Coordinates of C-alpha atoms in Angstrom, one line a residue:
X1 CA -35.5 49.6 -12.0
X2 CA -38.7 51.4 -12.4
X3 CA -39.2 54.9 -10.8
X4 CA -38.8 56.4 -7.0
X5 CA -39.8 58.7 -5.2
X6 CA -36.4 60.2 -3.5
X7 CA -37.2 60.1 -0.1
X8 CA -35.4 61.9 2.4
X9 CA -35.5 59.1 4.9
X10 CA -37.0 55.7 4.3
X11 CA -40.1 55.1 6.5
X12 CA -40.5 51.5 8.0
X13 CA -44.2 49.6 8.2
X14 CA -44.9 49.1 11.9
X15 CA -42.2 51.3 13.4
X16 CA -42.5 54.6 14.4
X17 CA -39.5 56.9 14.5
X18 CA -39.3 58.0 18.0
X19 CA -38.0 54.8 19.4
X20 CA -34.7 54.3 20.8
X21 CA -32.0 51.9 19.7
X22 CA -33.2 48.9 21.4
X23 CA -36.5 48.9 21.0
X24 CA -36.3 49.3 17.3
X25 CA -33.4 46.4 16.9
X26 CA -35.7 44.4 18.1
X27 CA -39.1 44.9 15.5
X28 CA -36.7 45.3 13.1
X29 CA -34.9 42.3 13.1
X30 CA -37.9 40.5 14.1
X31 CA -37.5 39.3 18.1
X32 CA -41.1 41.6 18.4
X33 CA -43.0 39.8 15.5
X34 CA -42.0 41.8 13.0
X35 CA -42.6 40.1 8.9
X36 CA -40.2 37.2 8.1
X37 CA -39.2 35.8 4.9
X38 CA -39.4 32.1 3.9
X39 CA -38.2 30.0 6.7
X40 CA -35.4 27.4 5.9
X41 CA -32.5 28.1 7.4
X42 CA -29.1 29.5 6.4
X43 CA -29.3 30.5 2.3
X44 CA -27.0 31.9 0.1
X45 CA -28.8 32.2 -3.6
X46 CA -26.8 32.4 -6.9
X47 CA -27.2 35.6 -8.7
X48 CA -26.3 37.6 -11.7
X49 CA -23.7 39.8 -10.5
X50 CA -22.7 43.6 -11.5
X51 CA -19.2 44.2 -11.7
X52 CA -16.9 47.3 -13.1
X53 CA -16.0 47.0 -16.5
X54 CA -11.6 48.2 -16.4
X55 CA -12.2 49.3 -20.1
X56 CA -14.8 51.2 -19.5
X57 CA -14.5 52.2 -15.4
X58 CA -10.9 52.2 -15.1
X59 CA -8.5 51.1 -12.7
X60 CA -10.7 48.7 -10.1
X61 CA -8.5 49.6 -7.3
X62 CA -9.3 53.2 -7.6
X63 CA -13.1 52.9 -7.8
X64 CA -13.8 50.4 -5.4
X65 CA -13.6 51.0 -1.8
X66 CA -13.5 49.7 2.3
X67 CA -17.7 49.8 3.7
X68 CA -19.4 53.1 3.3
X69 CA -19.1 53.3 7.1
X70 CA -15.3 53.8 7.2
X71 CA -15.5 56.5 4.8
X72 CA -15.3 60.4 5.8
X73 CA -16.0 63.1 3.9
X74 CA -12.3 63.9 3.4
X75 CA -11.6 60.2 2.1
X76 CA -14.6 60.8 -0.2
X77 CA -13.0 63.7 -1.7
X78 CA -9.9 61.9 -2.3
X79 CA -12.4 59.2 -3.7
X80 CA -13.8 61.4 -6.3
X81 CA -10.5 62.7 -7.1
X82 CA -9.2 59.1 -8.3
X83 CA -12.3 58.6 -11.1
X84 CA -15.5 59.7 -11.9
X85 CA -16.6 55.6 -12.2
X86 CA -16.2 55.3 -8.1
X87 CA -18.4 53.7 -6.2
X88 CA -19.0 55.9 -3.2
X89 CA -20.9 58.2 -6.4
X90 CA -23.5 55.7 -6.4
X91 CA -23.3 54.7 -2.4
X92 CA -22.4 57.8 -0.6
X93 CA -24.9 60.1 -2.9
X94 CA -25.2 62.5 0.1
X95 CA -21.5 62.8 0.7
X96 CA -20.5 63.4 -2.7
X97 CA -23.6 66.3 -2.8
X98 CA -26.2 64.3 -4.5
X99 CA -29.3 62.7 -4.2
X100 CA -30.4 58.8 -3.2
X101 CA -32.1 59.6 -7.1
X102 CA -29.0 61.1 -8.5
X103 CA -27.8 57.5 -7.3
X104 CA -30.1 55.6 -9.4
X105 CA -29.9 57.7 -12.6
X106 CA -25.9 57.4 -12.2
X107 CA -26.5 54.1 -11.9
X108 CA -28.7 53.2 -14.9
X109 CA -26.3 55.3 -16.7
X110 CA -23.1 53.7 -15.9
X111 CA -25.0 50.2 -17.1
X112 CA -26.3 51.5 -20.2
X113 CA -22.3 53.1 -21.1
X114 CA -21.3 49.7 -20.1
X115 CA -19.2 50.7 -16.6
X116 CA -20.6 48.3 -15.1
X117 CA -21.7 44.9 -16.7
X118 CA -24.5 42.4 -15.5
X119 CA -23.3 38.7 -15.7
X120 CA -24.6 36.3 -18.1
X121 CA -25.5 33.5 -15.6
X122 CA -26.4 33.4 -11.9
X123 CA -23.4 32.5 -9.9
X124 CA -22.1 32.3 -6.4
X125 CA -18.8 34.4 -6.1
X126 CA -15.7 33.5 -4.2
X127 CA -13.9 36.5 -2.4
X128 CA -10.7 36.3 -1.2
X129 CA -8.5 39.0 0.8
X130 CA -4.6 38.0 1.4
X131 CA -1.6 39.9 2.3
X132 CA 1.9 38.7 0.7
X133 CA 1.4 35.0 0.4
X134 CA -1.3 34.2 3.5
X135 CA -5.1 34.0 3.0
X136 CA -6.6 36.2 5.7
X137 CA -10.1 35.5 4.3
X138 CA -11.9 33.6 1.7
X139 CA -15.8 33.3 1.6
X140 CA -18.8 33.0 -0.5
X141 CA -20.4 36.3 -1.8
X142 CA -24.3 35.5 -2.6
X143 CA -28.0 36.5 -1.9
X144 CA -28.2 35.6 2.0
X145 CA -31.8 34.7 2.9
X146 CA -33.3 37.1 5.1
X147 CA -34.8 35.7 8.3
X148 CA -36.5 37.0 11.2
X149 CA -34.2 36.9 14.9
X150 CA -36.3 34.7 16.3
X151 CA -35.9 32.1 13.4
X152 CA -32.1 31.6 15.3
X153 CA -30.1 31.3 11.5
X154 CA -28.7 35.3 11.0
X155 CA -27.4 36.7 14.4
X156 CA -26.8 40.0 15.3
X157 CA -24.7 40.9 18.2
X158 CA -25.3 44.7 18.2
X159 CA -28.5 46.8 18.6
X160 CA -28.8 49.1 14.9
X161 CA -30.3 53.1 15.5
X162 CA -33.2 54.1 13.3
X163 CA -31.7 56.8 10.9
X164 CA -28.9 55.0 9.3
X165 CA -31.4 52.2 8.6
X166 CA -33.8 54.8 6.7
X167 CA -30.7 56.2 4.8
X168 CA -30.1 52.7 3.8
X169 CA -33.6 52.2 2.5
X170 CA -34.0 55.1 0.8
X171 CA -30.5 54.8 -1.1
X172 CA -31.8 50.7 -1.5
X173 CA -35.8 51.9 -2.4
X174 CA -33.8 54.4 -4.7
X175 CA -31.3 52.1 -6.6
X176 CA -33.1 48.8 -6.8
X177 CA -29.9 47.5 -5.6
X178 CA -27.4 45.7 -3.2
X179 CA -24.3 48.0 -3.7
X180 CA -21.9 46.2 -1.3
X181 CA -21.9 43.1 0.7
X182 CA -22.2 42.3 4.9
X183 CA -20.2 40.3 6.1
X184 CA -21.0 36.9 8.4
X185 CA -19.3 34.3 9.9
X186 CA -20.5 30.8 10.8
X187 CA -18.8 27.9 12.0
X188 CA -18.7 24.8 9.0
X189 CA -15.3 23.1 8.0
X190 CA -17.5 20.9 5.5
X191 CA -18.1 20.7 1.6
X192 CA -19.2 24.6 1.5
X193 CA -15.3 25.6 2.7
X194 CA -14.5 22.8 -0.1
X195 CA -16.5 25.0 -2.9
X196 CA -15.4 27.8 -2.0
X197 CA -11.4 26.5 -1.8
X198 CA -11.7 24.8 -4.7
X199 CA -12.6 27.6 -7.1
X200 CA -10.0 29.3 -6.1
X201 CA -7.4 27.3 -7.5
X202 CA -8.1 28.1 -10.5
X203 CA -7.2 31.6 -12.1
X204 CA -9.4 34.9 -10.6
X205 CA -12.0 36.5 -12.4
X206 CA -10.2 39.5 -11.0
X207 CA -7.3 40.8 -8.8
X208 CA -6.6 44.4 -7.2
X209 CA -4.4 45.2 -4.8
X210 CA -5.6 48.5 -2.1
X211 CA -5.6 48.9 1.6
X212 CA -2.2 46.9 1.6
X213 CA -4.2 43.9 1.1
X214 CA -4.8 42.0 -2.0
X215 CA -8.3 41.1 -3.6
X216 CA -9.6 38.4 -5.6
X217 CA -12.6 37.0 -7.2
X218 CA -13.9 34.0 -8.6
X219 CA -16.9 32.9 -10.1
X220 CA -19.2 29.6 -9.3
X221 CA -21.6 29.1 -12.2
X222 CA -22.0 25.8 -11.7
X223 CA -25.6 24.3 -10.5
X224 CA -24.1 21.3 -9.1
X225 CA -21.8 23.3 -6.8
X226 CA -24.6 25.4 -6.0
X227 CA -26.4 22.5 -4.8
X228 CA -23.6 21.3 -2.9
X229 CA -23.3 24.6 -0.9
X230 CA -27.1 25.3 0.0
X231 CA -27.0 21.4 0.9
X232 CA -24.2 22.2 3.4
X233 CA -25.5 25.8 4.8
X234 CA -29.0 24.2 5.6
X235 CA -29.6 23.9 9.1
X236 CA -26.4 25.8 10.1
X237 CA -26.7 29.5 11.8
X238 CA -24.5 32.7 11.1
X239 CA -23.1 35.8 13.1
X240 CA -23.3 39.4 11.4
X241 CA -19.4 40.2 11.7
X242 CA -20.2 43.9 9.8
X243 CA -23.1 45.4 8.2
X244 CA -25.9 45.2 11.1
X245 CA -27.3 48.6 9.8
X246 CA -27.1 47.2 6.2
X247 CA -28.7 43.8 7.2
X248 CA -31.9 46.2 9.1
X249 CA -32.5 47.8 5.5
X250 CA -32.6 44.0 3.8
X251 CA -35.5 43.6 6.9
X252 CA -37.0 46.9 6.2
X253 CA -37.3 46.7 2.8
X254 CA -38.5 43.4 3.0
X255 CA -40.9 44.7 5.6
X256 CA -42.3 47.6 2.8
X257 CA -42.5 44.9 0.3
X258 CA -44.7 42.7 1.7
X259 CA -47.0 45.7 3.3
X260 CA -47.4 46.4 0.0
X261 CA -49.0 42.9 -1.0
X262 CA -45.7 42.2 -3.0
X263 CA -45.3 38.7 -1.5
X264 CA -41.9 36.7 -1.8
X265 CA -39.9 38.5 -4.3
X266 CA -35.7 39.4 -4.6
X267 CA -36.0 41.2 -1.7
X268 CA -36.0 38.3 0.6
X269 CA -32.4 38.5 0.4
X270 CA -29.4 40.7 0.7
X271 CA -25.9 40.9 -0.6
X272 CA -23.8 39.4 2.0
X273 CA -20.0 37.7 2.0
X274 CA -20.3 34.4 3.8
X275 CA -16.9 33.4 5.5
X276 CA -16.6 30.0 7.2
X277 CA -14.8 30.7 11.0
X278 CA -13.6 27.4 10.9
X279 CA -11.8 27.0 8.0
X280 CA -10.5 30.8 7.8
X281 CA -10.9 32.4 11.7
X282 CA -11.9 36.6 11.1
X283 CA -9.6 38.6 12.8
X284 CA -11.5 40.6 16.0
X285 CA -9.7 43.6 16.7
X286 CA -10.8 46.0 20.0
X287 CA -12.3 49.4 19.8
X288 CA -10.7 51.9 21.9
X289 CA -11.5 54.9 23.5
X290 CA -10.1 57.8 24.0
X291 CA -12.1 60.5 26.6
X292 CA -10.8 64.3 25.8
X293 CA -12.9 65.7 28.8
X294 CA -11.1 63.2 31.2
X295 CA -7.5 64.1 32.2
X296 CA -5.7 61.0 32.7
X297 CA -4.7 61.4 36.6
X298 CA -8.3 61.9 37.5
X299 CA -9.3 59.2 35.8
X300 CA -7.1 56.8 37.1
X301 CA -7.4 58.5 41.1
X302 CA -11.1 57.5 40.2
X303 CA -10.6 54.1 39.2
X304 CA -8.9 52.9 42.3
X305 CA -11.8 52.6 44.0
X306 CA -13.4 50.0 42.4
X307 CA -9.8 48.4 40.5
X308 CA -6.2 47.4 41.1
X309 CA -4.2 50.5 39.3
X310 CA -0.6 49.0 38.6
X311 CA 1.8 51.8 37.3
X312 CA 3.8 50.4 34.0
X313 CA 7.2 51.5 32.8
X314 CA 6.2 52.2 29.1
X315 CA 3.7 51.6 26.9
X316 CA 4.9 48.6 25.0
X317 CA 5.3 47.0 28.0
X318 CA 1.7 48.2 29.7
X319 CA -0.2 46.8 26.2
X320 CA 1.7 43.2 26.7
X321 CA 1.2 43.7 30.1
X322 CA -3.2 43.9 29.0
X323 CA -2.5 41.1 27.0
X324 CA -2.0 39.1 29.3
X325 CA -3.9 40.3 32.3
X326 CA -7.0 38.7 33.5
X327 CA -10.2 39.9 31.8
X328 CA -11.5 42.3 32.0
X329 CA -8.7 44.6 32.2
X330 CA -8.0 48.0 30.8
X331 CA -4.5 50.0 30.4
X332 CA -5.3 53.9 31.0
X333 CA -2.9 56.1 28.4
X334 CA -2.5 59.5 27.8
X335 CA -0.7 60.6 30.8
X336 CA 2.6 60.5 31.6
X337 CA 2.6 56.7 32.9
X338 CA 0.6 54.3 31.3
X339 CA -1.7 52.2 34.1
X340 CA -3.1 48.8 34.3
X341 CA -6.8 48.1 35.6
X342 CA -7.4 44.7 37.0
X343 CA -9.3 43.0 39.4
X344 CA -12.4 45.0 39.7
X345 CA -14.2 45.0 43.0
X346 CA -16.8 42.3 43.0
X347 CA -19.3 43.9 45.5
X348 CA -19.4 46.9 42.5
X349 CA -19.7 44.2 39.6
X350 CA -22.0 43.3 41.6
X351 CA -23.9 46.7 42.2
X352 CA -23.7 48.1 39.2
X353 CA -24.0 45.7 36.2
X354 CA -27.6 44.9 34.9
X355 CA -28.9 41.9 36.3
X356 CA -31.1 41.4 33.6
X357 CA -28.5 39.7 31.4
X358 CA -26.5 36.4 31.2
X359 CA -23.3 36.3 33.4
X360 CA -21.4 35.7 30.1
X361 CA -22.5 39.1 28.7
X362 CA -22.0 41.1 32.7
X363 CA -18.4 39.7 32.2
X364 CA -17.4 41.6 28.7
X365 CA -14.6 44.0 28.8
X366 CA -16.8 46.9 26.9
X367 CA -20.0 46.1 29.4
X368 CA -17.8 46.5 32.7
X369 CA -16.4 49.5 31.3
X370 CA -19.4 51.0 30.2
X371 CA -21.0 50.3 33.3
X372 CA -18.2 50.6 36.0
X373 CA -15.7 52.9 34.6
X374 CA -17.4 55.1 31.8
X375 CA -20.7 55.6 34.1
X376 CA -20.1 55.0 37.4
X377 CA -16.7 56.2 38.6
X378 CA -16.3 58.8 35.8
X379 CA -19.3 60.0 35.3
X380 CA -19.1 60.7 31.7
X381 CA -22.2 61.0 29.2
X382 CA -22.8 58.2 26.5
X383 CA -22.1 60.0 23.5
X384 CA -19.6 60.7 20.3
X385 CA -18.8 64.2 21.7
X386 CA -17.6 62.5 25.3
X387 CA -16.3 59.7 23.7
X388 CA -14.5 58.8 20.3
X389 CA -13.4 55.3 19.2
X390 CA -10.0 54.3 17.7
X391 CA -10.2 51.0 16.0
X392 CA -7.6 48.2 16.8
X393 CA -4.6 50.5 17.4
X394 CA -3.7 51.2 20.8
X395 CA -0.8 54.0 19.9
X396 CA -3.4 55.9 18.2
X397 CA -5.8 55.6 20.9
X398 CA -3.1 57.2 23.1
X399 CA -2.0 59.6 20.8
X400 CA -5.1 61.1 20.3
X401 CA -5.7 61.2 24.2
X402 CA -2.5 63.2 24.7
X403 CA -3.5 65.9 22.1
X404 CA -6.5 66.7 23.6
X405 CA -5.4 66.4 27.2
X406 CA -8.1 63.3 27.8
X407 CA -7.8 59.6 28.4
X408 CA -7.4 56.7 26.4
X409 CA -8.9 53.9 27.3
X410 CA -7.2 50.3 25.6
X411 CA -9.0 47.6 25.7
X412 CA -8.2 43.2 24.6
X413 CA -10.1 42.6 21.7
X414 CA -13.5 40.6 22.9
X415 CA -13.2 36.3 21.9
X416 CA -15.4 35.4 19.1
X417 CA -16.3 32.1 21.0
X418 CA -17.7 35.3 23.8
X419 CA -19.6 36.9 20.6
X420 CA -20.9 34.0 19.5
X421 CA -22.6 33.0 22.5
X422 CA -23.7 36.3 23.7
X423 CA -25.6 36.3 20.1
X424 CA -26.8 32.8 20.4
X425 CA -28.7 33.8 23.9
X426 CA -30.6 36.6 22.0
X427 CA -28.2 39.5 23.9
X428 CA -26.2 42.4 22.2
X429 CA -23.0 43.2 22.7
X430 CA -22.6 46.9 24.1
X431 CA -22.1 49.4 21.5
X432 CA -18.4 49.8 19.4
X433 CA -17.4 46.1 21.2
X434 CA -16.5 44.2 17.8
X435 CA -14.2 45.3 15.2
X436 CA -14.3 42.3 12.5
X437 CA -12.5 42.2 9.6
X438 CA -10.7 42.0 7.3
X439 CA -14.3 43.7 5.4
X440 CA -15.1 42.5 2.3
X441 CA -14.5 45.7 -0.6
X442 CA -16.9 47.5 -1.7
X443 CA -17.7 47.5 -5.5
X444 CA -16.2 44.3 -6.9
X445 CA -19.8 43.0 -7.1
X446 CA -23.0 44.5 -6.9
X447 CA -27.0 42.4 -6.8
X448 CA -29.5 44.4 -8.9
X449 CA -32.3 43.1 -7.1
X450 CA -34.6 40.5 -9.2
X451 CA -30.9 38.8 -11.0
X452 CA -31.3 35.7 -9.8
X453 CA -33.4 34.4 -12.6

């Protein structure tokens, strides 16, 4: 890791910063001609990993952590509080009231004490997340080539705004590293699920328990397996479940790199957990929302004009009742009587949806409410102080709506099969529609980039 320059923001070759969300999606992941790396289909490189040392770090459960993204300033005090080895020191450098270059000297420092150790041989790495005795997820964690959109082998489904991106590549530019993995999904059920399901019957290279889950980690040193899995992956596409900001930086730095004259170099991939859908299916929660401005008898007066509205007795009853309601449907919470959308007026599907994208996509839950509900009937601006999200849990979602007087909005969790295809087509989903998971933890392996050799 040779010196930075600690830039506030990373700056991106061909993209200017007054650009809006979609637009810049769009150079950066490469649908507008923006650089690619090698072509050749879905990779996932061996490399020498960087892992806490217990001796040295302490307890792995309290200095790992969930995505950096799920992290507020509150948890990161709590963070700190559980060791001075945690990872959101060398991640979160702004939260914990440092610098992207503090990051890199903590970094180098925590190597050199021998915190954090690099492996002696490049390897593929097999993550598993369970709870009790069931598997929820097991994947391969490796260097995932970095392709260009229009290639058709790493999908994203949502568009990416410019300043977390920039973050990302300063903190990358900064650290000369990968410090925690996306997260894909593709569809196999062939010798790569084998690999990876065979390693792990044998005994971890580590185990934690945190988040009521339990983690695990095995190493694939093995040339002949690696062979085996880049054999299987060729030709074969995958989705970006989490990490869409994180995958723009691996395009972005790649992008610098090669404006640079660098050429093909480590930076042609990116950390990234690789779970096969087939074999283990990723649990897609919803995103709620909850609306404090809206008071929950306005909004559902202003709903019947373009839905059913169906009083329900309570709200066990109304979020079974959503379950099994023809999409899309909403349930409306807050109030004193949960309500049921359904059957939205066609002539205003009609009027109000853009027509410039796929019937599959006009017939998401999150795009008819965004469109029919959120903009249409209630008027309410497209932002984070008008709306806030509650992921997966629909008690919270309503909870939250009652304490502020506003309205929750509950939504069915969108199919991945819907996801999938949407992505395929070239589309994005609309904005806090996927809620993937269970995420890989942050800070049981790290890439230094340039470990593969």
């Amino acid at each position: 890791m040779g010196d930075t320059v600690d830039e506030p923001l990373g700056d991106i070759p061909g993209i200017p910063d007054d650009i809006g969300p979609e637009e810049f999606s769009a150079r950066v992941f490469g649908s507008a001609g923006f650089a690619s790396g090698p072509s050749g289909g879905l990779e996932l490189a061996p490399f020498r990993g960087v892992r806490f040392v217990p001796e040295v770090a302490g307890d792995l459960a309290a200095v790992t952590t969930p995505p950096y993204d799920l992290i507020d300033d509150a948890a990161v005090r709590r963070l700190l509080a559980s060791g001075g080895h945690n990872i959101v020191r060398l991640n979160m450098p702004r939260a914990t009231g440092e610098s992207y270059a503090d990051a890199r000297r903590t970094l180098r420092r925590w190597l050199d004490d021998g915190a954090l150790a690099v492996d002696p041989e490049p390897a593929l790495y097999v993550y598993e997340a369970a709870r009790g005795g069931t598997v929820l997820q097991r994947g391969l964690i490796g260097g995932l080539g970095v392709r260009a959109e229009a290639d058709r082998t790493v999908l994203p489904h949502e568009n990416v705004f410019p300043g977390p991106v920039r973050d990302r590549l300063a903190l990358m530019e900064a650290t000369g590293a990968n410090l925690e993995p996306i997260f894909l999904v593709y569809e196999g059920g062939a010798d790569a699920a084998d690999v990876v399901d065979g390693a792990a019957r044998a005994d971890p290279l580590l185990e934690i328990a945190a988040d009521g889950l339990t983690h695990r980690l095995w190493r694939v040193a093995d040339p002949s397996l690696h062979a085996r899995v880049a054999a299987d992956l060729r030709g074969r596409r995958a989705l970006i479940a989490d990490g869409h900001h994180r995958y723009a930086t691996y395009r972005a730095l790649q992008a610098r790199r090669r404006a640079a004259g660098r050429g093909p170099g480590p930076w042609d991939r990116g950390l990234a957990l690789l779970v096969d859908s087939t074999r283990y299916p990723p649990h897609l929660g919803a995103i709620h929302r909850v609306l404090p401005g809206l008071r929950p008898d306005d909004a559902a007066e202003r709903a019947r004009a373009v839905f059913r509205v169906t009083d329900l007795p309570g709200e066990a009853a109304a979020v079974r009742a959503l379950a099994a309601a023809p999409r899309p449907a909403f349930l409306l919470g807050g109030g004193d009587v949960p309500r049921l959308l359904t059957d939205p007026d066609p002539r205003a599907l009609a009027r109000v949806m853009p027509s410039d994208h796929s019937p599959q996509w006009r017939g998401l839950d999150t795009a008819v409410l965004d469109h029919l509900l959120i903009e249409d009937a209630w008027h309410v601006p497209a932002n984070e102080n008008a709306i806030e999200v509650v992921h997966d849990d629909p008690s919270a979602a309503i909870d939250r709506a009652r304490r502020t007087g506003g309205t929750a909005v509950v939504l069915n969790p969108l199919r991945v099969e819907d996801v999938l295809a949407v992505a395929d087509r070239g589309e994005r989903v609309p904005r806090k529609s996927t809620s993937f998971g269970p995420k890989p933890r942050t800070g049981l392996v790290l890439r230094l980039l340039g470990t593969e050799d």
